[in-house]
Coordinates of C-alpha atoms and ligand atoms in Angstrom, one line a residue:
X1 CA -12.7 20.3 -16.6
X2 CA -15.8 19.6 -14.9
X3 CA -15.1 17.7 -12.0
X4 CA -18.3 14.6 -11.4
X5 CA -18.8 16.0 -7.9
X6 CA -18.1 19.1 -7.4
X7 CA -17.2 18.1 -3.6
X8 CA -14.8 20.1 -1.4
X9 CA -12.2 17.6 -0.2
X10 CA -9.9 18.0 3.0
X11 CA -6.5 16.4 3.3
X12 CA -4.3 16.0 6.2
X13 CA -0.8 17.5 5.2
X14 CA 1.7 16.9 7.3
X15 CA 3.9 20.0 6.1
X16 CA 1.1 22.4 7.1
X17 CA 0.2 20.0 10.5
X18 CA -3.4 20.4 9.7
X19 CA -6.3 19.6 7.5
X20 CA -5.9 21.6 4.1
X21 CA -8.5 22.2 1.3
X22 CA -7.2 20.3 -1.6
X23 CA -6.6 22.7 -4.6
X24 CA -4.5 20.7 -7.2
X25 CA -1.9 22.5 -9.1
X26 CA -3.9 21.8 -12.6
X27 CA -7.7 21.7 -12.2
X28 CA -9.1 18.2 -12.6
X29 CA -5.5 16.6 -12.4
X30 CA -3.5 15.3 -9.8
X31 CA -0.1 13.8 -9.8
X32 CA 0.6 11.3 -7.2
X33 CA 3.5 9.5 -5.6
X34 CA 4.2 6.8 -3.2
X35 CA 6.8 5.4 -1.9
X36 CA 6.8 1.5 -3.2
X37 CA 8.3 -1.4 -1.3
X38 CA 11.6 -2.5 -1.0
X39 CA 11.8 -5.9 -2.5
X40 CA 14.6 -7.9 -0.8
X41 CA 11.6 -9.8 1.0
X42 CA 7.8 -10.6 0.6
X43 CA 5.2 -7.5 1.8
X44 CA 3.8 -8.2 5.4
X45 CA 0.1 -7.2 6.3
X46 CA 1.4 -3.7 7.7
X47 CA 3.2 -3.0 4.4
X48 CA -0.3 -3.9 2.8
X49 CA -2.2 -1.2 5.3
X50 CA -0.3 1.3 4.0
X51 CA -0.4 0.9 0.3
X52 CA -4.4 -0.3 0.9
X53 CA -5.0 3.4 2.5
X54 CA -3.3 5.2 -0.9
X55 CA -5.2 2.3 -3.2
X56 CA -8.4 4.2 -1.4
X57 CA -7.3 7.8 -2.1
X58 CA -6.5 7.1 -5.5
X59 CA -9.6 4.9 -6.0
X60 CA -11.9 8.6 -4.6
X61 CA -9.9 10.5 -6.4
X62 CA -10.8 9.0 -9.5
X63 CA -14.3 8.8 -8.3
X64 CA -14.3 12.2 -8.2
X65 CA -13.8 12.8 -11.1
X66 CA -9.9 13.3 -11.7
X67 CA -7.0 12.1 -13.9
X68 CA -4.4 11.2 -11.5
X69 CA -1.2 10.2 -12.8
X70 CA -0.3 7.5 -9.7
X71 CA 3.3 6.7 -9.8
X72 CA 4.3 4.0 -6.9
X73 CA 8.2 3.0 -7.3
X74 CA 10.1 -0.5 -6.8
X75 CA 13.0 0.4 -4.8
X76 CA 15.4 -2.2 -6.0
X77 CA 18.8 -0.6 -5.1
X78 CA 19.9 2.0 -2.5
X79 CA 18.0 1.0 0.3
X80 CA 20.6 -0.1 3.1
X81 CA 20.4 -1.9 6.3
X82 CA 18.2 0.1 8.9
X83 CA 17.4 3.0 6.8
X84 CA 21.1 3.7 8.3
X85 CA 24.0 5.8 5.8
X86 CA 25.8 2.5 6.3
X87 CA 26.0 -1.2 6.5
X88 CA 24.7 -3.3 3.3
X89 CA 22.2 -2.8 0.3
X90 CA 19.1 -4.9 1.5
X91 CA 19.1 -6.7 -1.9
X92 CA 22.5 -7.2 -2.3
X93 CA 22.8 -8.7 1.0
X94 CA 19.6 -11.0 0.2
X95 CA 21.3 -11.8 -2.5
X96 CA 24.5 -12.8 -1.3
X97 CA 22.6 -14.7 1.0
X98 CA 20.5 -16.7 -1.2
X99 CA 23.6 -16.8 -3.9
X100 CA 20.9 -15.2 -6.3
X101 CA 21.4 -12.3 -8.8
X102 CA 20.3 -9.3 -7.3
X103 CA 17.7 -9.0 -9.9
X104 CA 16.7 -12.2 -8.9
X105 CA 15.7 -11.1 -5.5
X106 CA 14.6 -8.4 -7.2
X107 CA 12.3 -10.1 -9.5
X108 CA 10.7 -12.7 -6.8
X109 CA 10.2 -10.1 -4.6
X110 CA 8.3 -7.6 -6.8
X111 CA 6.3 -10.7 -8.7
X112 CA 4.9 -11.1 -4.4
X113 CA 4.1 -7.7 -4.1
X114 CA 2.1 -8.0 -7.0
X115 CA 0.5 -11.0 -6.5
X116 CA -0.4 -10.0 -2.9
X117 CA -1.8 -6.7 -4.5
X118 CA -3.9 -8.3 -6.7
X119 CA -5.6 -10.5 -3.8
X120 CA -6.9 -7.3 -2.2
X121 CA -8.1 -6.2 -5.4
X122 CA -5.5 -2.6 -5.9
X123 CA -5.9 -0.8 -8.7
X124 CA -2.6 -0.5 -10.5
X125 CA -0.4 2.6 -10.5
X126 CA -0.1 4.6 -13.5
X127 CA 3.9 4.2 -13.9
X128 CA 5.6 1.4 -11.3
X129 CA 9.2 2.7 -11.9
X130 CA 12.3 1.6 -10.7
X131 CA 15.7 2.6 -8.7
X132 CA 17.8 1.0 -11.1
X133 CA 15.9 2.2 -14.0
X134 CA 16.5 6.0 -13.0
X135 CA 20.3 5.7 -12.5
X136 CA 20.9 8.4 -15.3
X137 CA 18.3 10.9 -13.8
X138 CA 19.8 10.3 -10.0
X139 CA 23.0 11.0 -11.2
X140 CA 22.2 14.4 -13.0
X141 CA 20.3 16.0 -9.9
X142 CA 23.4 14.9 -7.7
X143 CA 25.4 17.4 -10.3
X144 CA 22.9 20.2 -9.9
X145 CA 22.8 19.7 -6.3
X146 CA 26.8 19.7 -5.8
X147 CA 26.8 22.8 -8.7
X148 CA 24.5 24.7 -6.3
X149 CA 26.8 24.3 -3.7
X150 CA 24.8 22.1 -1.0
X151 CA 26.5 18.7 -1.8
X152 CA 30.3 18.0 -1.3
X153 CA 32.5 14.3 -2.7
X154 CA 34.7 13.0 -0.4
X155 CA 36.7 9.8 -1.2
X156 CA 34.2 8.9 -4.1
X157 CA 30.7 9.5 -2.9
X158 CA 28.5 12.2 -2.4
X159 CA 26.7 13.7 0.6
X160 CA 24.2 16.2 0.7
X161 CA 25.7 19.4 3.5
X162 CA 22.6 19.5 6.2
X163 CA 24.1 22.4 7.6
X164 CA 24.9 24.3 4.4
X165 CA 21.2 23.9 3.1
X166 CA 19.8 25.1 6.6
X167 CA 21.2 28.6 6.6
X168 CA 18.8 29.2 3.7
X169 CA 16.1 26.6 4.0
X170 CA 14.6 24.7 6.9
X171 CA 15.4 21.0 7.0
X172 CA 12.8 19.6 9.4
X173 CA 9.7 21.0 8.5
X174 CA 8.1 18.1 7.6
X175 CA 9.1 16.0 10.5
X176 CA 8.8 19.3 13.3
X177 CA 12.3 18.4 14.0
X178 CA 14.9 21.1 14.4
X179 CA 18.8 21.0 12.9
X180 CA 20.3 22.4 16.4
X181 CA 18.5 19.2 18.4
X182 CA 19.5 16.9 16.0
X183 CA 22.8 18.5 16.5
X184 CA 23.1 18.7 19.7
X185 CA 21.3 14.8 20.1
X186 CA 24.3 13.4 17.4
X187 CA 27.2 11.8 18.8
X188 CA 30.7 13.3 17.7
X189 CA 31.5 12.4 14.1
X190 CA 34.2 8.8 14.2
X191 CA 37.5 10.2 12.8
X192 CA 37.2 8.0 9.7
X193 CA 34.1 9.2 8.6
X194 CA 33.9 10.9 5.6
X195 CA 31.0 12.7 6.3
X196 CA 31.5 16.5 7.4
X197 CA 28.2 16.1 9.8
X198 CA 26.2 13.3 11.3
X199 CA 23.4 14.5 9.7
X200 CA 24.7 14.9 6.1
X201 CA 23.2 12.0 3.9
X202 CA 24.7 10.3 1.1
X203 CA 23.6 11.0 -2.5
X204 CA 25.9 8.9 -3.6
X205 CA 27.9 6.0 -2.1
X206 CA 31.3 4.5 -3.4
X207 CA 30.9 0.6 -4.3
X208 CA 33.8 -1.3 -2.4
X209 CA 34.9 -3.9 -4.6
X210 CA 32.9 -6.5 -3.2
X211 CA 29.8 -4.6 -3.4
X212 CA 27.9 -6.7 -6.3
X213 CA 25.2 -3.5 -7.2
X214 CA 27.5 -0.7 -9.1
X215 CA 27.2 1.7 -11.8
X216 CA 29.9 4.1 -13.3
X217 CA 29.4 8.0 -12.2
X218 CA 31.3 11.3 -12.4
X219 CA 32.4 10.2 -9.3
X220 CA 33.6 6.6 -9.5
X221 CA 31.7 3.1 -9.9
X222 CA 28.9 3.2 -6.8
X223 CA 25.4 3.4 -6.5
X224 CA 22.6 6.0 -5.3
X225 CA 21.2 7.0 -2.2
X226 CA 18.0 5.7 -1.1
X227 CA 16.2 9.1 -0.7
X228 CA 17.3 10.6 -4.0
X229 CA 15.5 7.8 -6.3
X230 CA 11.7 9.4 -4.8
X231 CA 13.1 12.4 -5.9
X232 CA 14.6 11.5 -9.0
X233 CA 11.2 9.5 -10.0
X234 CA 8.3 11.3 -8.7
X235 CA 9.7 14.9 -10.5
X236 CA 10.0 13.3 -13.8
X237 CA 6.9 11.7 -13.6
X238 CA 4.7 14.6 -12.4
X239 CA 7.3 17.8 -12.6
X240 CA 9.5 19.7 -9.8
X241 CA 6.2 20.5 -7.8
X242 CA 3.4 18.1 -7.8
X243 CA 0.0 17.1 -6.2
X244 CA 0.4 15.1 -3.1
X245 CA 3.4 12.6 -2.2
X246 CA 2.4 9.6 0.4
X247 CA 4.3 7.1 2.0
X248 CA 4.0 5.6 5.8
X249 CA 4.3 7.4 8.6
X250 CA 7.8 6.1 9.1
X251 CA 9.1 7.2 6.1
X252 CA 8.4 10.8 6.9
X253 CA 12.3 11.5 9.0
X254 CA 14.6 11.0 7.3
X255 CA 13.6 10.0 4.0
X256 CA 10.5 12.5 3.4
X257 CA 12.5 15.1 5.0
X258 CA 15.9 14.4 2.7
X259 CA 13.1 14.3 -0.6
X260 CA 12.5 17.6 0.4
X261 CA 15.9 19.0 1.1
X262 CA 17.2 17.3 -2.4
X263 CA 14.8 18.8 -4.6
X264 CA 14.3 22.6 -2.9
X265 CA 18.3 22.1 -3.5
X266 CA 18.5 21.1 -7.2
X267 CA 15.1 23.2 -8.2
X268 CA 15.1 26.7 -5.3
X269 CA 11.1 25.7 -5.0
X270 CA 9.4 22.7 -2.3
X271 CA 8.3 19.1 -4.4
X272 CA 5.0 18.7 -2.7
X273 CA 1.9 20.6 -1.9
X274 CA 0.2 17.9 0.9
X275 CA 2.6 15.4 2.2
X276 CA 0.1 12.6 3.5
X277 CA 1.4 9.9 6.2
X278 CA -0.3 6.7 6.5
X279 CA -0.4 5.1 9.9
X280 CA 1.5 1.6 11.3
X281 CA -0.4 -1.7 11.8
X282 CA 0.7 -3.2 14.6
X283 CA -0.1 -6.4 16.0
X284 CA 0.5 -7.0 19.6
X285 CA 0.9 -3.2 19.9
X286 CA 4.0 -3.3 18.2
X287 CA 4.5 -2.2 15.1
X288 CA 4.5 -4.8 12.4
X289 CA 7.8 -5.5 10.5
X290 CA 10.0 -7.0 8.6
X291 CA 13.6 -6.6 10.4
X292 CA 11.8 -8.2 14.0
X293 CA 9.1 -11.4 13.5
X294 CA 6.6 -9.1 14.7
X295 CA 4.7 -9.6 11.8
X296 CA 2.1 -11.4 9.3
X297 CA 2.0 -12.4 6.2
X298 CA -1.1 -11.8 3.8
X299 CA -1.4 -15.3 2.6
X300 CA -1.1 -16.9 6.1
X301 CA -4.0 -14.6 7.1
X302 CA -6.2 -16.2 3.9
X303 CA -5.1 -19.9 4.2
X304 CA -5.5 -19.7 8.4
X305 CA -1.9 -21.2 8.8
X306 CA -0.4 -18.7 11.4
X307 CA -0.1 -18.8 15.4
X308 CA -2.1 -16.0 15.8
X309 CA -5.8 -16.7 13.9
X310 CA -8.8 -18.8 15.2
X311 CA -9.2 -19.3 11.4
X312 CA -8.8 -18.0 7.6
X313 CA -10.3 -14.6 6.5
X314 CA -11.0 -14.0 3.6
X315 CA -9.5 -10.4 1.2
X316 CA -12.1 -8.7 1.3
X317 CA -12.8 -9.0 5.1
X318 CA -9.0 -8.1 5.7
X319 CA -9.5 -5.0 3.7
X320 CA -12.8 -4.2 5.3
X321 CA -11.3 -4.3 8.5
X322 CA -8.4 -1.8 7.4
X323 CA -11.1 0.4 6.1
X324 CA -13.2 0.4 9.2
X325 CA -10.2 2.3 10.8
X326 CA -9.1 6.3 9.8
X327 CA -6.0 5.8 7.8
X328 CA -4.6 7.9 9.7
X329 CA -5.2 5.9 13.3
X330 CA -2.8 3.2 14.5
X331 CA -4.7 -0.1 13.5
X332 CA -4.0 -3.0 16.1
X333 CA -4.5 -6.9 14.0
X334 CA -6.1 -9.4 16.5
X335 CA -8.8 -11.8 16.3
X336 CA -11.7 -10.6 17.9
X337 CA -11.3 -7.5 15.2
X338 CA -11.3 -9.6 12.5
X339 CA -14.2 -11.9 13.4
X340 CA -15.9 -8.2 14.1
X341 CA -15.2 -7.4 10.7
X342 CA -16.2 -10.7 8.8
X343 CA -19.6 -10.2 10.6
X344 CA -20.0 -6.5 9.5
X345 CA -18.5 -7.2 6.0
X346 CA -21.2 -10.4 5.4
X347 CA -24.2 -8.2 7.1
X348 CA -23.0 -5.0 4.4
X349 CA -22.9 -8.0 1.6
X350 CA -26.4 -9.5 3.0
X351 CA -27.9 -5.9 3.1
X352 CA -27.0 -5.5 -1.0
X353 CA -28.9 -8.7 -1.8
X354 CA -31.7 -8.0 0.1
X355 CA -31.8 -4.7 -1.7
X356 CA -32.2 -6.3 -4.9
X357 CA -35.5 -8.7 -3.5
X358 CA -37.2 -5.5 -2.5
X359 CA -40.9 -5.2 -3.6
X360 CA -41.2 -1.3 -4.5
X361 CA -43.6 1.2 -3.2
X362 CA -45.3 4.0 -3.8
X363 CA -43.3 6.6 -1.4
X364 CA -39.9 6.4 -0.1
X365 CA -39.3 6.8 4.1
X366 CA -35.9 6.7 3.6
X367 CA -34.0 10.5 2.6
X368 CA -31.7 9.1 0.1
X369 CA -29.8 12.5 -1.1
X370 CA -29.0 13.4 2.5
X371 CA -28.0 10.5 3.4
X372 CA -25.7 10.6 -0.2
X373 CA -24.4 13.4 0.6
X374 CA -23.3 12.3 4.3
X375 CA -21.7 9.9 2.6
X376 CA -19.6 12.4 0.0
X377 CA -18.8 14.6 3.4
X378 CA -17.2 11.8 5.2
X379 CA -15.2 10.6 2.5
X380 CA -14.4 14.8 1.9
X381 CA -13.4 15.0 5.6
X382 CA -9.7 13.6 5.0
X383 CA -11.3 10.3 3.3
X384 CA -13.2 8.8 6.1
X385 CA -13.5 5.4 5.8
X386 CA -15.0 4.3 9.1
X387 CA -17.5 7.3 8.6
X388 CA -18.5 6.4 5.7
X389 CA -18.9 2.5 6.5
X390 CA -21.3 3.7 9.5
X391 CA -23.6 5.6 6.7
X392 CA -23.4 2.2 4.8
X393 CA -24.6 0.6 7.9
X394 CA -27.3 2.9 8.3
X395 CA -28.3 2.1 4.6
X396 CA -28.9 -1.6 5.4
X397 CA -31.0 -0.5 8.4
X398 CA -33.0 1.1 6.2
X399 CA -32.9 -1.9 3.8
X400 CA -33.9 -3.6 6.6
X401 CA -36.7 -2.2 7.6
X402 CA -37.8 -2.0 3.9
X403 CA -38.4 -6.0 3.6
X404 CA -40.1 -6.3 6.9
X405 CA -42.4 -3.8 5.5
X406 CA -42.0 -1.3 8.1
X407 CA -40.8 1.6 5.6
X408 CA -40.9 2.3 1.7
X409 CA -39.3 2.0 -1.3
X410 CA -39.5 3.5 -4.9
X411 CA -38.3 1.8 -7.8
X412 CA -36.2 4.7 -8.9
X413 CA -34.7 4.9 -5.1
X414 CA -34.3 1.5 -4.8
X415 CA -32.0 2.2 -8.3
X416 CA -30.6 4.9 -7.1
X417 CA -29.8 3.5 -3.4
X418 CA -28.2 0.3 -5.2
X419 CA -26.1 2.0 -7.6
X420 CA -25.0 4.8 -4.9
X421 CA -24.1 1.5 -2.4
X422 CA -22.1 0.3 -5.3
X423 CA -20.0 3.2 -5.8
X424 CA -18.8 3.1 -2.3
X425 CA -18.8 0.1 -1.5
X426 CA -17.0 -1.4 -5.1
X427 CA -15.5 1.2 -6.6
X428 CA -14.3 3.4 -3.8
X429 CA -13.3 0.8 -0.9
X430 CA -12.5 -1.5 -3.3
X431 CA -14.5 -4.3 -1.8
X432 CA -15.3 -7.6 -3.8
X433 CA -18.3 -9.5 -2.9
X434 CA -16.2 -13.1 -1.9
X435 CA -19.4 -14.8 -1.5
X436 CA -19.5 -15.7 -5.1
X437 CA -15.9 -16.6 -5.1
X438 CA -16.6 -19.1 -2.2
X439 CA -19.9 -20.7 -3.7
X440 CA -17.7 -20.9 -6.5
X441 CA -15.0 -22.8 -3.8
X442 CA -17.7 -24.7 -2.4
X443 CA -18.7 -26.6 -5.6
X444 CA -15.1 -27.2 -5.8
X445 CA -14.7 -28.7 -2.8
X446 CA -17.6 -30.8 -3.4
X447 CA -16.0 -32.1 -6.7
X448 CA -12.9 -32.8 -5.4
X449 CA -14.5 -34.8 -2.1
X450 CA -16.2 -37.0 -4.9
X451 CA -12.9 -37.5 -6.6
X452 CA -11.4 -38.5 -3.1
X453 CA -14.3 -41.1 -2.7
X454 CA -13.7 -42.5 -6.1
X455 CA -10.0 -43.2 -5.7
X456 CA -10.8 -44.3 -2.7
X457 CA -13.0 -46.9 -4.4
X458 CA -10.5 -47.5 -6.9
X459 CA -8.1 -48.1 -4.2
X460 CA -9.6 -50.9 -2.4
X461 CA -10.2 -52.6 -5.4
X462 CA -6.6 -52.4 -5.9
X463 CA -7.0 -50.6 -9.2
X464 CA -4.5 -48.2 -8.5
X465 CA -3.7 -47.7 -12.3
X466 CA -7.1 -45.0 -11.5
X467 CA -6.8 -43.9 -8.3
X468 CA -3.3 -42.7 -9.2
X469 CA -4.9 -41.3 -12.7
X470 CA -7.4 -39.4 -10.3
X471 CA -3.9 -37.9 -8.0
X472 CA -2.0 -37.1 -10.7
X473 CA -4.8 -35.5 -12.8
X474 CA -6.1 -33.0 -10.0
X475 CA -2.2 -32.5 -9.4
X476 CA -1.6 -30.8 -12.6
X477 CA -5.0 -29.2 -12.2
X478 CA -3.1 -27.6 -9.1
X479 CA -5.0 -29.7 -6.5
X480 CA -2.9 -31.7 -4.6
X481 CA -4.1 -34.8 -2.1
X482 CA -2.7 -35.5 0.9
X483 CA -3.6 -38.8 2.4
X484 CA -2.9 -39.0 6.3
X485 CA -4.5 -41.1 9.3
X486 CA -7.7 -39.8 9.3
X487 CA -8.0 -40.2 5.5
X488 CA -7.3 -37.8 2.6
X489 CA -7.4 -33.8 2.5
X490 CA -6.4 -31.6 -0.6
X491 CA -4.9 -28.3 -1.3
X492 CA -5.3 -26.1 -3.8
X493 CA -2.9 -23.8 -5.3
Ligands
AMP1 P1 9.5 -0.8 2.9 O1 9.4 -1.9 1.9 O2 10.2 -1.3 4.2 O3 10.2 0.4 2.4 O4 8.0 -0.4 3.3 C1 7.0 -0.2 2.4 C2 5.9 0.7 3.0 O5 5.3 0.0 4.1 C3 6.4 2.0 3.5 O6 5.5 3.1 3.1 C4 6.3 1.9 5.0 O7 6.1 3.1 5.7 C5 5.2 0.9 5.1 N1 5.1 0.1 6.4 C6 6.1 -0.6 7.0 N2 5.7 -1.2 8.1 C7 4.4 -0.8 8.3 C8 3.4 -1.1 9.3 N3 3.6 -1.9 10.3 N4 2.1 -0.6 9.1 C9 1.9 0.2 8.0 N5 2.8 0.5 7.0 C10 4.0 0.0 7.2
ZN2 ZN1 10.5 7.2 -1.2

């Protein structure tokens, strides 16, 4: 297949520890997995970041030319309390909590995730499967793992013997980590525990009888371990060795590292050719998330109500500003970033329409295909982002300089210049010009203040047969008015 640029793209792997050419296993294919959320509670901005970098890859990937099968999972059962062997199922417990159905939680929580998506403009995975949809296949590579001989049951679950697979393979090679520290870092083993090391990890875990989240095995009613579902889902999706697996960086020890032991277990051969590890969001230089209040939500950051923002940005600005950072940098969320990153975003937007009001030339001062394929080698060089905004920049300089009749444009540049910005800017940042969207908000505003005045009219003539016509109308339109001291405001949902 023929790829649409025949580009020569780098990628950081974390199993190799430095930049690799990417050669995919079947030319002009890739198969891709990521690690989806767990939904026992809505996705925070840092959750976003993460997701946002692999919505890039995928989006250049396909750029270039690919088929990439992009499989992102749900993780709706397995996951338990701090990533720990023990303690509760995060949606069980939610559950319990809110006296929902686990597949409540389940539900609400993935319908957010979604929704929150869809506001920063992802492109949707190829398959979104789930934990509890893959029960069958989790419980037939426990079989082959324990028939290999690297998995033991004790007192009805299953855990995978650490030590056992490290006198063939090398558990920590993704992380750098090595057994004997582990080891030797481990405290001693409680005499209850089933386990015959610290480090051994459960496959699968007996279901107490309270535990609300069960299905029947080989082994007794229980449920699967939280590492095995990735395994169990991205090798039926793309095969026992595919393309690239991503998740963030966090993710990489244990549960990267237990992906890897599981399937070199129940195959003989490694999952993955380039692990990738997106970077943390912080905010305060912590790291953002869920289990400490160390966080933000996505629609706080849009509607301004938070503690930390001098005001509301917008999607596309939010995105922008994740972009203007490497995905593979630590990204700190303040204020002053974000109002850097509104201005950019508007002067990029400002620079596109000016393009289009260009009077064309005779010559062209500006070298387009260079400056194109600057462009291609940034996003080439381990998908750089924040390079590849600066060419952008440089474009609008250019564009700049164009209208105040300083330099030259043909009309087939000026084509070629505008669709080229488009690719990048639309297609492969994933970028939506919000200016429309809030000209569109601003006639809307303006309809609903005239509304207000009427009722307000209505009002002190006491016919309140219309002014309550006028709420109750825009309510079921999804606007709702909210009269206080200093008069009326509305909100729209
Ligand atoms: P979880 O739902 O907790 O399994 O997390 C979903 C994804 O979000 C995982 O890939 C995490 O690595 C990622 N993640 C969690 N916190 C952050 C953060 N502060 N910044 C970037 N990614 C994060
Ligand atoms: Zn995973």
């Amino acid at each position: 297949m023929q790829l649409f640029k025949q580009q020569t793209l780098k990628i950081s792997n974390s199993l190799s520890g430095k930049k690799d050419v990417f050669k995919p296993i079947k030319e002009g294919y890739v198969g891709m997995y990521v690690c989806g959320p767990t939904v026992y509670s809505n996705v925070h901005l840092g959750n976003c970041r993460t997701f946002m970098s692999f919505d890039m890859i995928f989006r250049y990937l396909k750029h270039l030319g690919y088929k990439v099968r992009y499989v992102r999972n749900i993780t709706d059962a397995g996951h338990l309390e701090n990533d720990a062997e023990d303690g509760e199922d995060k949606i069980a417990k939610k559950a319990k909590l809110e006296q929902l159905e686990p597949m409540e939680v389940v539900q609400r929580y993935t319908v957010d995730f979604h929704e929150t998506l869809q506001q920063f403009n992802f492109l949707s995975p190829s398959i979104e499967p789930t934990a509890t949809g893959h029960i069958i296949e989790q419980i037939e590579i426990i079989k082959e793992i324990l028939k290999k001989g690297f998995a033991y049951v004790a007192n009805g679950s299953v855990y995978f013997d650490v030590i056992k697979f490290n006198e063939t393979n090398d558990y920590g090679k993704l992380s750098g980590r090595k057994l004997e520290d582990m080891i030797a870092n481990t405290r001693a083993l409680a005499a209850q525990d089933e386990k015959k090391s610290p480090q051994d990890f459960a496959l699968w875990k007996k279901a107490e009888p309270q535990h609300i989240m069960r299905w029947p095995s080989p082994w007794g009613d229980g449920f699967p371990g939280w590492h095995l579902e990735c395994t169990a889902m991205s090798t039926k999706y793309l095969g026992d060795t595919f393309d690239i697996h991503g998740g963030g960086m966090d993710l990489k020890f244990p549960h990267h590292e237990c992906e890897i032991a599981q399937a070199e277990a129940s195959t003989g051969h490694s999952p993955v050719n380039y692990w990738m590890h997106a970077n943390m969001l912080t905010l305060n230089g912590k790291k953002m998330s869920k289990s400490t209040d160390n966080n933000i939500y996505p629609n706080e950051i849009f509607s301004g109500e938070n503690s930390i923002l001098s005001k509301p940005f917008s999607p596309s600005v939010v995105r922008f500003f994740m972009l203007q950072a490497h995905y593979t940098s630590i990204l700190d969320l303040s204020d002053d970033a974000l109002l850097a990153s509104e201005k950019g975003f508007y002067r990029l937007m400002e620079g596109l329409k000016n393009l289009e009001t260009l009077a064309a030339g005779d010559t062209t001062d500006f070298d387009i295909p260079s400056w194109e394929q600057r462009c291609y080698d940034a996003m080439n060089d381990d998908f750089n982002t924040p390079i590849l905004i600066s060419h952008l920049f440089e474009a609008v300089k250019h564009i700049n300089l164009i209208k105040e009749g300083k330099e030259n444009i043909t009309t087939k540049d000026k084509a070629s210049l505008q669709n080229i910005l488009h690719t990048f800017i639309f297609d492969v940042l994933g970028l939506e010009d919000q200016q429309e969207s809030s000209g569109n908000s601003k006639t809307l505003s303006g309809v609903v203040e005239l509304l207000i005045q009427l009722r307000n009219n209505a009002r002190a003539n006491k016919d309140f047969a219309t002014s309550d016509k006028i709420r109750d109308e825009l309510l079921e339109l999804g606007v709702q008015l909210k009269d206080g001291k200093d008069g009326t405001t509305f909100t729209v949902n």
